[in-house]
Coordinates of C-alpha atoms in Angstrom, one line a residue:
X1 CA 38.1 149.1 68.3
X2 CA 40.3 146.1 67.4
X3 CA 40.6 143.5 70.1
X4 CA 44.3 142.5 70.8
X5 CA 43.5 138.8 70.7
X6 CA 47.0 137.5 70.8
X7 CA 48.1 139.8 73.6
X8 CA 45.1 138.7 75.6
X9 CA 45.7 135.0 74.9
X10 CA 49.2 135.3 76.2
X11 CA 48.4 137.6 79.1
X12 CA 45.6 135.5 80.5
X13 CA 47.7 132.4 81.3
X14 CA 50.7 134.6 82.4
X15 CA 48.5 136.4 84.9
X16 CA 46.9 133.1 85.9
X17 CA 50.3 131.6 86.6
X18 CA 51.1 134.5 88.9
X19 CA 47.7 134.2 90.7
X20 CA 48.3 130.5 91.2
X21 CA 51.7 131.1 92.6
X22 CA 50.3 133.6 95.1
X23 CA 47.6 131.2 96.5
X24 CA 48.2 130.6 100.2
X25 CA 49.6 127.2 101.3
X26 CA 47.1 124.5 102.0
X27 CA 44.6 125.6 99.3
X28 CA 45.4 122.8 96.8
X29 CA 41.9 122.4 95.5
X30 CA 41.7 126.2 94.8
X31 CA 45.0 126.0 92.9
X32 CA 43.6 123.2 90.6
X33 CA 40.3 124.9 90.0
X34 CA 42.0 128.3 89.3
X35 CA 44.4 126.6 86.9
X36 CA 41.7 124.8 85.1
X37 CA 39.5 127.9 84.9
X38 CA 42.3 130.0 83.4
X39 CA 43.3 127.3 80.9
X40 CA 39.6 126.9 79.8
X41 CA 39.3 130.7 79.5
X42 CA 42.4 130.7 77.3
X43 CA 40.9 128.0 75.1
X44 CA 37.7 130.0 74.8
X45 CA 39.6 133.1 73.9
X46 CA 41.8 131.4 71.3
X47 CA 38.7 129.6 69.9
X48 CA 36.9 132.9 69.5
X49 CA 39.9 134.3 67.7
X50 CA 40.1 131.3 65.4
X51 CA 36.4 131.8 64.4
X52 CA 37.3 135.3 63.2
X53 CA 40.3 134.1 61.2
X54 CA 39.8 134.5 57.4
X55 CA 41.7 131.8 55.4
X56 CA 41.0 133.7 52.2
X57 CA 42.4 137.0 53.3
X58 CA 44.8 138.7 51.0
X59 CA 47.1 139.5 53.9
X60 CA 49.7 137.0 55.0
X61 CA 49.3 137.6 58.7
X62 CA 46.1 138.4 60.7
X63 CA 45.5 139.8 64.2
X64 CA 48.8 141.7 63.9
X65 CA 50.0 143.7 66.9
X66 CA 53.2 145.7 67.1
X67 CA 54.4 147.5 70.3
X68 CA 57.8 149.1 70.6
X69 CA 60.0 147.2 73.1
X70 CA 63.7 148.3 72.6
X71 CA 63.4 151.0 69.9
X72 CA 67.2 151.7 69.9
X73 CA 67.8 148.2 68.5
X74 CA 64.6 148.0 66.5
X75 CA 63.1 145.3 68.8
X76 CA 59.3 145.1 69.0
X77 CA 56.7 143.0 70.7
X78 CA 55.1 141.9 67.5
X79 CA 52.4 139.3 67.1
X80 CA 50.5 137.9 64.2
X81 CA 49.3 134.5 62.8
X82 CA 48.8 132.7 59.6
X83 CA 47.0 129.4 59.2
X84 CA 50.0 127.4 60.3
X85 CA 50.6 129.3 63.5
X86 CA 46.9 129.4 64.3
X87 CA 46.3 125.6 64.3
X88 CA 49.4 125.1 66.5
X89 CA 48.1 127.7 69.0
X90 CA 44.7 126.0 69.0
X91 CA 46.4 122.6 69.6
X92 CA 48.3 124.1 72.6
X93 CA 45.2 125.7 74.0
X94 CA 43.3 122.4 73.8
X95 CA 46.0 120.3 75.4
X96 CA 46.7 122.4 78.5
X97 CA 43.3 122.1 80.3
X98 CA 43.3 118.3 79.5
X99 CA 46.8 118.1 81.1
X100 CA 45.5 120.0 84.1
X101 CA 42.6 117.5 84.5
X102 CA 44.9 114.5 84.1
X103 CA 47.3 115.9 86.7
X104 CA 44.5 116.6 89.3
X105 CA 45.7 114.0 91.8
X106 CA 49.4 114.3 91.0
X107 CA 51.9 116.3 93.0
X108 CA 49.9 116.2 96.2
X109 CA 52.9 114.7 98.0
X110 CA 54.9 117.9 97.3
X111 CA 55.2 120.5 99.9
X112 CA 53.2 123.0 97.9
X113 CA 50.4 120.6 96.9
X114 CA 51.3 121.0 93.3
X115 CA 51.0 124.8 93.3
X116 CA 54.3 125.3 91.7
X117 CA 53.6 122.7 89.0
X118 CA 50.3 124.2 88.0
X119 CA 51.8 127.7 87.9
X120 CA 54.5 126.5 85.6
X121 CA 51.9 124.9 83.3
X122 CA 50.2 128.2 82.9
X123 CA 53.5 130.1 82.4
X124 CA 54.5 127.6 79.8
X125 CA 51.2 128.0 78.0
X126 CA 51.7 131.8 77.7
X127 CA 55.1 131.2 76.2
X128 CA 53.9 128.5 73.8
X129 CA 51.2 130.8 72.4
X130 CA 53.7 133.7 72.3
X131 CA 56.4 131.7 70.4
X132 CA 54.0 130.6 67.7
X133 CA 52.5 134.1 67.4
X134 CA 55.8 136.1 67.5
X135 CA 56.6 138.0 64.3
X136 CA 59.7 139.7 65.6
X137 CA 62.7 137.4 65.3
X138 CA 64.3 138.6 68.5
X139 CA 61.1 138.2 70.4
X140 CA 60.8 134.7 69.0
X141 CA 64.3 133.9 70.2
X142 CA 63.6 135.2 73.7
X143 CA 60.4 133.1 74.0
X144 CA 62.2 130.1 72.4
X145 CA 64.8 130.2 75.2
X146 CA 62.4 131.3 78.0
X147 CA 60.3 128.1 77.6
X148 CA 63.3 126.2 78.9
X149 CA 62.8 127.6 82.4
X150 CA 59.4 126.2 83.3
X151 CA 60.2 122.9 81.5
X152 CA 63.4 122.5 83.4
X153 CA 61.6 122.8 86.8
X154 CA 58.7 120.6 85.6
X155 CA 61.1 117.8 84.9
X156 CA 63.8 118.4 87.6
X157 CA 61.5 119.5 90.5
X158 CA 58.2 117.7 89.7
X159 CA 59.5 114.8 87.6
X160 CA 59.6 111.1 88.4
X161 CA 62.5 108.8 89.2
X162 CA 65.9 109.3 90.6
X163 CA 67.3 110.6 87.3
X164 CA 64.9 113.5 86.8
X165 CA 67.5 116.2 87.7
X166 CA 70.0 114.7 85.3
X167 CA 67.4 114.5 82.6
X168 CA 66.4 118.1 83.2
X169 CA 70.0 119.3 83.0
X170 CA 70.6 117.3 79.8
X171 CA 67.5 118.9 78.2
X172 CA 68.7 122.3 79.3
X173 CA 72.2 121.9 78.0
X174 CA 71.1 120.6 74.6
X175 CA 68.6 123.4 74.2
X176 CA 71.0 126.1 75.4
X177 CA 73.6 124.9 72.8
X178 CA 71.0 125.2 70.0
X179 CA 69.8 128.5 71.3
X180 CA 73.4 129.9 71.3
X181 CA 73.8 129.1 67.7
X182 CA 70.4 130.6 66.9
X183 CA 71.3 133.8 68.8
X184 CA 74.4 134.3 66.6
X185 CA 72.2 133.8 63.5
X186 CA 69.5 136.2 64.8
X187 CA 72.1 138.9 65.3
X188 CA 73.5 138.3 61.9
X189 CA 70.0 138.5 60.4
X190 CA 69.5 141.9 62.0
X191 CA 72.9 143.2 60.7
X192 CA 72.0 142.0 57.2
X193 CA 68.4 143.0 57.2
X194 CA 68.3 146.1 59.5
X195 CA 65.2 144.9 61.3
X196 CA 63.9 142.0 63.4
X197 CA 60.4 142.1 62.0
X198 CA 59.8 138.9 60.1
X199 CA 57.5 140.3 57.5
X200 CA 60.1 143.0 56.6
X201 CA 62.9 140.5 56.4
X202 CA 61.3 138.0 54.0
X203 CA 60.0 140.7 51.7
X204 CA 57.5 140.2 48.9
X205 CA 59.8 138.0 46.8
X206 CA 61.0 135.8 49.7
X207 CA 64.3 135.4 51.4
X208 CA 66.6 137.8 53.3
X209 CA 67.7 140.4 50.8
X210 CA 71.3 141.4 50.2
X211 CA 72.8 138.2 51.7
X212 CA 75.5 136.3 49.8
X213 CA 75.0 132.6 49.2
X214 CA 77.7 131.4 51.7
X215 CA 76.5 133.6 54.5
X216 CA 72.8 132.6 53.9
X217 CA 73.8 128.9 54.2
X218 CA 75.7 129.4 57.5
X219 CA 72.7 131.4 58.9
X220 CA 70.4 128.6 57.7
X221 CA 72.5 126.1 59.7
X222 CA 72.4 128.3 62.8
X223 CA 68.6 128.3 62.8
X224 CA 68.3 124.7 61.6
X225 CA 70.5 123.1 64.3
X226 CA 68.6 124.9 67.0
X227 CA 65.3 123.7 65.6
X228 CA 66.6 120.2 64.9
X229 CA 67.5 119.9 68.6
X230 CA 64.1 121.2 69.7
X231 CA 62.2 119.0 67.2
X232 CA 64.1 116.6 67.8
X233 CA 65.9 115.0 64.9
X234 CA 68.6 112.3 64.8
X235 CA 71.4 112.6 65.9
X236 CA 70.6 115.5 68.3
X237 CA 67.6 113.7 69.9
X238 CA 69.1 112.0 72.9
X239 CA 67.7 114.4 75.4
X240 CA 64.1 113.5 74.5
X241 CA 63.8 109.9 75.8
X242 CA 65.6 110.9 79.0
X243 CA 63.4 113.9 79.5
X244 CA 60.1 112.1 78.7
X245 CA 61.0 109.1 80.8
X246 CA 61.8 111.3 83.8
X247 CA 58.7 113.6 83.4
X248 CA 55.2 113.4 84.7
X249 CA 52.9 112.3 81.9
X250 CA 51.4 115.7 81.7
X251 CA 54.8 117.3 81.3
X252 CA 55.6 114.8 78.5
X253 CA 52.4 115.8 76.7
X254 CA 53.4 119.5 76.6
X255 CA 57.0 118.7 75.9
X256 CA 56.4 116.3 73.0
X257 CA 53.0 117.4 71.9
X258 CA 53.6 121.2 71.8
X259 CA 57.2 122.3 72.6
X260 CA 58.8 120.1 70.0
X261 CA 56.6 121.5 67.4
X262 CA 58.4 124.8 67.9
X263 CA 61.3 123.2 66.1
X264 CA 59.4 122.1 63.0
X265 CA 57.4 125.3 63.0
X266 CA 60.7 127.2 63.0
X267 CA 61.9 125.3 60.1
X268 CA 58.9 126.3 58.0
X269 CA 58.8 129.9 59.2
X270 CA 62.5 130.8 59.4
X271 CA 64.7 128.3 57.7
X272 CA 62.7 128.1 54.5
X273 CA 61.4 131.6 54.2
X274 CA 64.4 133.6 55.3
X275 CA 66.9 131.4 53.4
X276 CA 65.1 129.7 50.5
X277 CA 68.3 129.2 48.4
X278 CA 70.1 127.6 51.3
X279 CA 67.0 125.5 52.1
X280 CA 67.0 124.1 48.5
X281 CA 70.7 123.5 48.8
X282 CA 70.3 121.5 52.0
X283 CA 67.2 119.5 50.9
X284 CA 68.9 116.1 50.5
X285 CA 71.0 116.2 53.7
X286 CA 67.8 117.0 55.7
X287 CA 65.8 114.4 53.8
X288 CA 68.4 111.8 54.7
X289 CA 68.4 112.8 58.4
X290 CA 64.6 112.6 58.3
X291 CA 64.7 109.1 57.0
X292 CA 67.2 108.0 59.6
X293 CA 65.0 109.5 62.3
X294 CA 62.0 107.6 61.0
X295 CA 63.6 104.2 60.9
X296 CA 66.0 104.7 63.9
X297 CA 63.3 106.0 66.2
X298 CA 60.9 103.2 65.3
X299 CA 63.6 100.5 65.9
X300 CA 64.5 101.9 69.2
X301 CA 60.9 102.1 70.2
X302 CA 60.5 98.4 69.7
X303 CA 63.2 97.6 72.2
X304 CA 61.9 99.9 75.0
X305 CA 60.7 98.4 78.3
X306 CA 59.4 101.8 79.7
X307 CA 56.1 103.1 78.3
X308 CA 57.0 106.8 78.4
X309 CA 60.4 106.2 76.7
X310 CA 58.7 104.1 74.1
X311 CA 56.2 106.8 73.3
X312 CA 59.1 109.3 73.2
X313 CA 61.0 107.2 70.6
X314 CA 57.8 106.9 68.5
X315 CA 57.8 110.7 68.4
X316 CA 61.3 110.7 67.1
X317 CA 60.1 108.6 64.2
X318 CA 57.0 110.8 63.7
X319 CA 59.1 114.0 63.6
X320 CA 61.1 112.4 60.9
X321 CA 57.9 112.3 58.8
X322 CA 57.2 115.9 59.6
X323 CA 60.6 117.2 58.6
X324 CA 60.5 115.0 55.5
X325 CA 57.3 116.7 54.5
X326 CA 58.6 120.1 55.1
X327 CA 61.8 119.7 53.0
X328 CA 60.1 117.7 50.2
X329 CA 58.8 121.2 49.4
X330 CA 55.6 120.3 47.7
X331 CA 52.2 121.8 48.7
X332 CA 50.8 118.4 49.7
X333 CA 53.9 117.4 51.8
X334 CA 54.0 120.7 53.6
X335 CA 50.2 120.7 54.3
X336 CA 50.6 117.1 55.5
X337 CA 53.5 118.1 57.7
X338 CA 51.6 120.9 59.3
X339 CA 48.5 118.8 59.8
X340 CA 50.8 116.1 61.2
X341 CA 52.1 118.5 63.9
X342 CA 48.5 119.0 65.1
X343 CA 47.4 115.4 64.9
X344 CA 50.6 114.1 66.5
X345 CA 49.9 116.4 69.4
X346 CA 46.5 114.9 69.9
X347 CA 47.5 111.2 69.4
X348 CA 50.7 111.3 71.4
X349 CA 49.1 113.4 74.0
X350 CA 46.4 110.8 74.5
X351 CA 49.0 108.0 74.7
X352 CA 51.0 109.9 77.3
X353 CA 47.9 110.6 79.4
X354 CA 46.7 107.1 79.3
X355 CA 50.1 105.8 80.2
X356 CA 50.0 108.3 83.1
X357 CA 46.7 106.8 84.3
X358 CA 48.3 103.4 84.5
X359 CA 51.4 104.7 86.3
X360 CA 49.2 106.5 88.8
X361 CA 47.5 103.2 89.6
X362 CA 50.6 100.9 89.8
X363 CA 53.5 103.3 90.4
X364 CA 55.4 101.9 87.5
X365 CA 56.1 102.7 83.8
X366 CA 57.6 99.3 83.1
X367 CA 55.7 97.4 80.4
X368 CA 56.6 94.1 82.1
X369 CA 54.6 95.2 85.2
X370 CA 51.3 95.1 83.3
X371 CA 49.3 92.4 81.6
X372 CA 45.6 91.5 81.1
X373 CA 44.5 95.1 81.9
X374 CA 41.6 94.9 79.4
X375 CA 39.9 92.4 81.6
X376 CA 40.0 94.6 84.6
X377 CA 39.7 98.0 82.9
X378 CA 38.0 97.6 79.5
X379 CA 37.4 101.4 79.1
X380 CA 41.0 102.2 79.8
X381 CA 42.2 99.5 77.4
X382 CA 39.8 100.8 74.8
X383 CA 41.0 104.4 74.7
X384 CA 44.5 103.1 74.9
X385 CA 43.9 101.0 71.8
X386 CA 42.3 103.9 69.8
X387 CA 45.3 106.2 70.8
X388 CA 47.7 103.5 69.8
X389 CA 46.1 102.9 66.5
X390 CA 46.2 106.6 65.9
X391 CA 49.9 106.5 66.6
X392 CA 50.4 103.9 63.8
X393 CA 48.2 106.1 61.5
X394 CA 45.4 103.6 61.0
X395 CA 43.0 104.8 58.2
X396 CA 40.0 106.6 59.7
X397 CA 42.0 108.2 62.4
X398 CA 43.5 111.7 62.2
X399 CA 47.2 110.9 61.8
X400 CA 46.5 108.8 58.7
X401 CA 45.5 111.8 56.6
X402 CA 48.6 113.7 57.6
X403 CA 50.9 110.8 56.9
X404 CA 49.2 110.1 53.5
X405 CA 49.7 113.7 52.4
X406 CA 53.4 113.5 53.4
X407 CA 53.8 110.3 51.4
X408 CA 52.0 111.7 48.3
X409 CA 53.9 115.0 48.4
X410 CA 57.2 113.3 49.0
X411 CA 56.7 110.8 46.2
X412 CA 56.0 113.7 43.9
X413 CA 59.3 115.2 45.0
X414 CA 61.2 111.9 44.7
X415 CA 60.0 108.3 44.9
X416 CA 63.0 106.8 46.8
X417 CA 62.6 108.7 50.1
X418 CA 58.8 108.0 50.1
X419 CA 59.5 104.3 49.6
X420 CA 62.1 104.2 52.4
X421 CA 59.8 106.0 54.8
X422 CA 57.2 103.3 54.5
X423 CA 59.5 101.2 56.7
X424 CA 58.5 103.4 59.5
X425 CA 54.8 102.6 58.9
X426 CA 55.5 98.9 59.2
X427 CA 57.6 99.3 62.3
X428 CA 55.0 101.5 63.9
X429 CA 52.5 98.7 63.7
X430 CA 55.0 96.5 65.4
X431 CA 55.9 98.7 68.4
X432 CA 52.3 99.9 69.0
X433 CA 50.6 96.5 68.8
X434 CA 53.3 94.8 70.7
X435 CA 53.0 97.4 73.5
X436 CA 49.3 96.9 73.6
X437 CA 49.6 93.1 73.6
X438 CA 52.1 93.1 76.5
X439 CA 50.1 95.5 78.7
X440 CA 46.5 94.9 77.9
X441 CA 46.0 91.3 76.8
X442 CA 47.0 87.9 78.2
X443 CA 46.5 86.6 81.7
X444 CA 45.9 89.2 84.5
X445 CA 49.0 89.7 86.6
X446 CA 48.3 89.0 90.3
X447 CA 49.5 92.4 91.5
X448 CA 47.0 94.1 89.2
X449 CA 44.0 92.6 91.0
X450 CA 41.6 95.4 91.8
X451 CA 42.9 97.8 89.1
X452 CA 40.1 100.4 88.6
X453 CA 38.8 101.4 85.3
X454 CA 38.7 104.9 83.7
X455 CA 37.2 107.4 86.1
X456 CA 35.0 110.3 85.2
X457 CA 37.8 112.9 85.5
X458 CA 40.1 110.8 83.5
X459 CA 37.4 110.3 80.8
X460 CA 37.0 114.1 80.6
X461 CA 40.8 114.4 80.2
X462 CA 41.3 111.9 77.4
X463 CA 37.9 111.9 75.8
X464 CA 38.2 115.1 73.9
X465 CA 41.5 113.9 72.4
X466 CA 39.9 110.6 71.2
X467 CA 37.0 112.6 69.8
X468 CA 39.3 114.9 67.9
X469 CA 41.3 112.0 66.6
X470 CA 38.1 110.4 65.2
X471 CA 36.7 113.7 63.9
X472 CA 39.8 114.8 62.0
X473 CA 40.2 111.3 60.8
X474 CA 37.0 111.5 58.7
X475 CA 36.8 115.2 58.2
X476 CA 40.2 116.9 58.1
X477 CA 39.1 119.6 55.7
X478 CA 38.4 122.3 58.3
X479 CA 42.0 122.2 59.3
X480 CA 43.3 122.0 55.8
X481 CA 41.2 125.0 54.7
X482 CA 43.1 127.0 57.2
X483 CA 46.5 125.4 56.6
X484 CA 46.5 125.4 52.7
X485 CA 46.6 129.1 52.0
X486 CA 49.5 129.6 54.4
X487 CA 51.4 126.7 52.7
X488 CA 50.8 128.3 49.3
X489 CA 52.3 131.5 50.6
X490 CA 55.3 129.5 51.9
X491 CA 55.7 127.8 48.5
X492 CA 55.7 131.1 46.8
X493 CA 58.2 132.6 49.2
X494 CA 60.7 129.8 48.6
X495 CA 60.0 129.7 44.9
X496 CA 58.9 126.1 45.0
X497 CA 56.4 124.5 42.6
X498 CA 54.7 121.2 42.6
X499 CA 56.1 118.7 40.1
X500 CA 54.0 118.1 37.0
X501 CA 51.9 115.0 37.2
X502 CA 53.3 112.0 35.2
X503 CA 50.0 111.7 33.4
X504 CA 48.1 114.7 32.1
X505 CA 44.6 114.7 33.6
X506 CA 43.2 115.9 30.3
X507 CA 44.8 113.0 28.4
X508 CA 43.6 110.6 31.0
X509 CA 40.0 112.0 30.7
X510 CA 40.1 111.8 26.9
X511 CA 41.3 108.2 27.1
X512 CA 38.5 107.3 29.4
X513 CA 36.0 108.8 27.1
X514 CA 37.4 106.9 24.1
X515 CA 37.2 103.6 26.1
X516 CA 33.6 104.4 27.0
X517 CA 32.6 105.1 23.4
X518 CA 34.2 101.9 22.2

């Protein structure tokens, strides 16, 4: 009997969210333990599924499940994963229990002792796994939109600062606008293709069959704008710093670390594979927008005085690298972009959590309110430094491999965008090291006297992320072994090939042998 792995991975946090919501008032500790247990159970389940994944399988999707939902309109509850979806589901499953640990002492001032917040985390986890696993376009759209509900309340109800409700509404309006465009495109895809099943729509040769060029380009835009807002990309990014700045750090981790990846994942899965001709036609506009996002996000990050907003703007820059890699359309750039999604989730997640530890101690996210922290809390400063160096893609840390692959693949596509993108690397060093200098070094501010170092619970929350950053920095191959076959399938579907090397390796080898003989 086949185990419905994906259904179980979605159902467990969904049922857990309901159980947490039904816990009687005054049982705050039970709420936290139950949430942590469910999230760890989900991680164990997803990990067991991942161990059974076969990267060399001839089939495109694995663990496929199809259940009729609305037969009259051909809508199914359909799940399945390839290597790209699998690594993103794993990333989400890793981050959720760490967010729960980090938020253990938060929300205790609310009237439900955080019960609502933890229930929303589990509900959101179920939707995140579902949206990456969905292979029915209509189901994907439903989950894409449904994720807005828990995030809206996590920001507006459980956020921080007087502007949290305004930030939540801004996030909601931007996302609903993009979702409306995508709904029109989803309906048009069904009319053209006669089905919502993704595997049937793309077909063996790639692309939505029977669609004229003009229609395909408009449908591409309908999906792309929705995904660009979710990602986010310049100029539809303005909701992100507001939402991140008004969120609890744990919410920011899930928002930037996981939810935003739905946008870049959607570009790979839907924009490219459903509309390959349109994707090729729009390559240069998207590349230009990606470069603007890289440089613009980095420049704005330098000028931020709020830690959470600064980290949010760094993510705008990083997502520029991801979209650049996707639309450079080489195997190296797309593998690097996918790996970047995972590594960015770990590195940025660590930065948000550590910033949250500082905010929990001092009640402020303002960079100017800190200074000399490394003298009082050397462990806290140490993990902050490692996470920050990962954010600027220091060699030896996980994001470096991702960024390097994006650069190499983009340079093979065209040298100019790759050269311009290096500006983002230089600026990254500036905003990360300057933030570290202003908060961790220098004389100790008087109001920080007595600041405690990293606690055991906090170490368990951030330690696994630091370990993963170090591990995948020196050994990224396990992830690439899973990602590369899926990227090759995508390249085939969009009829893209890697450019020929400027120097023939055989000629280079022969020249080397001649030099040796001489």
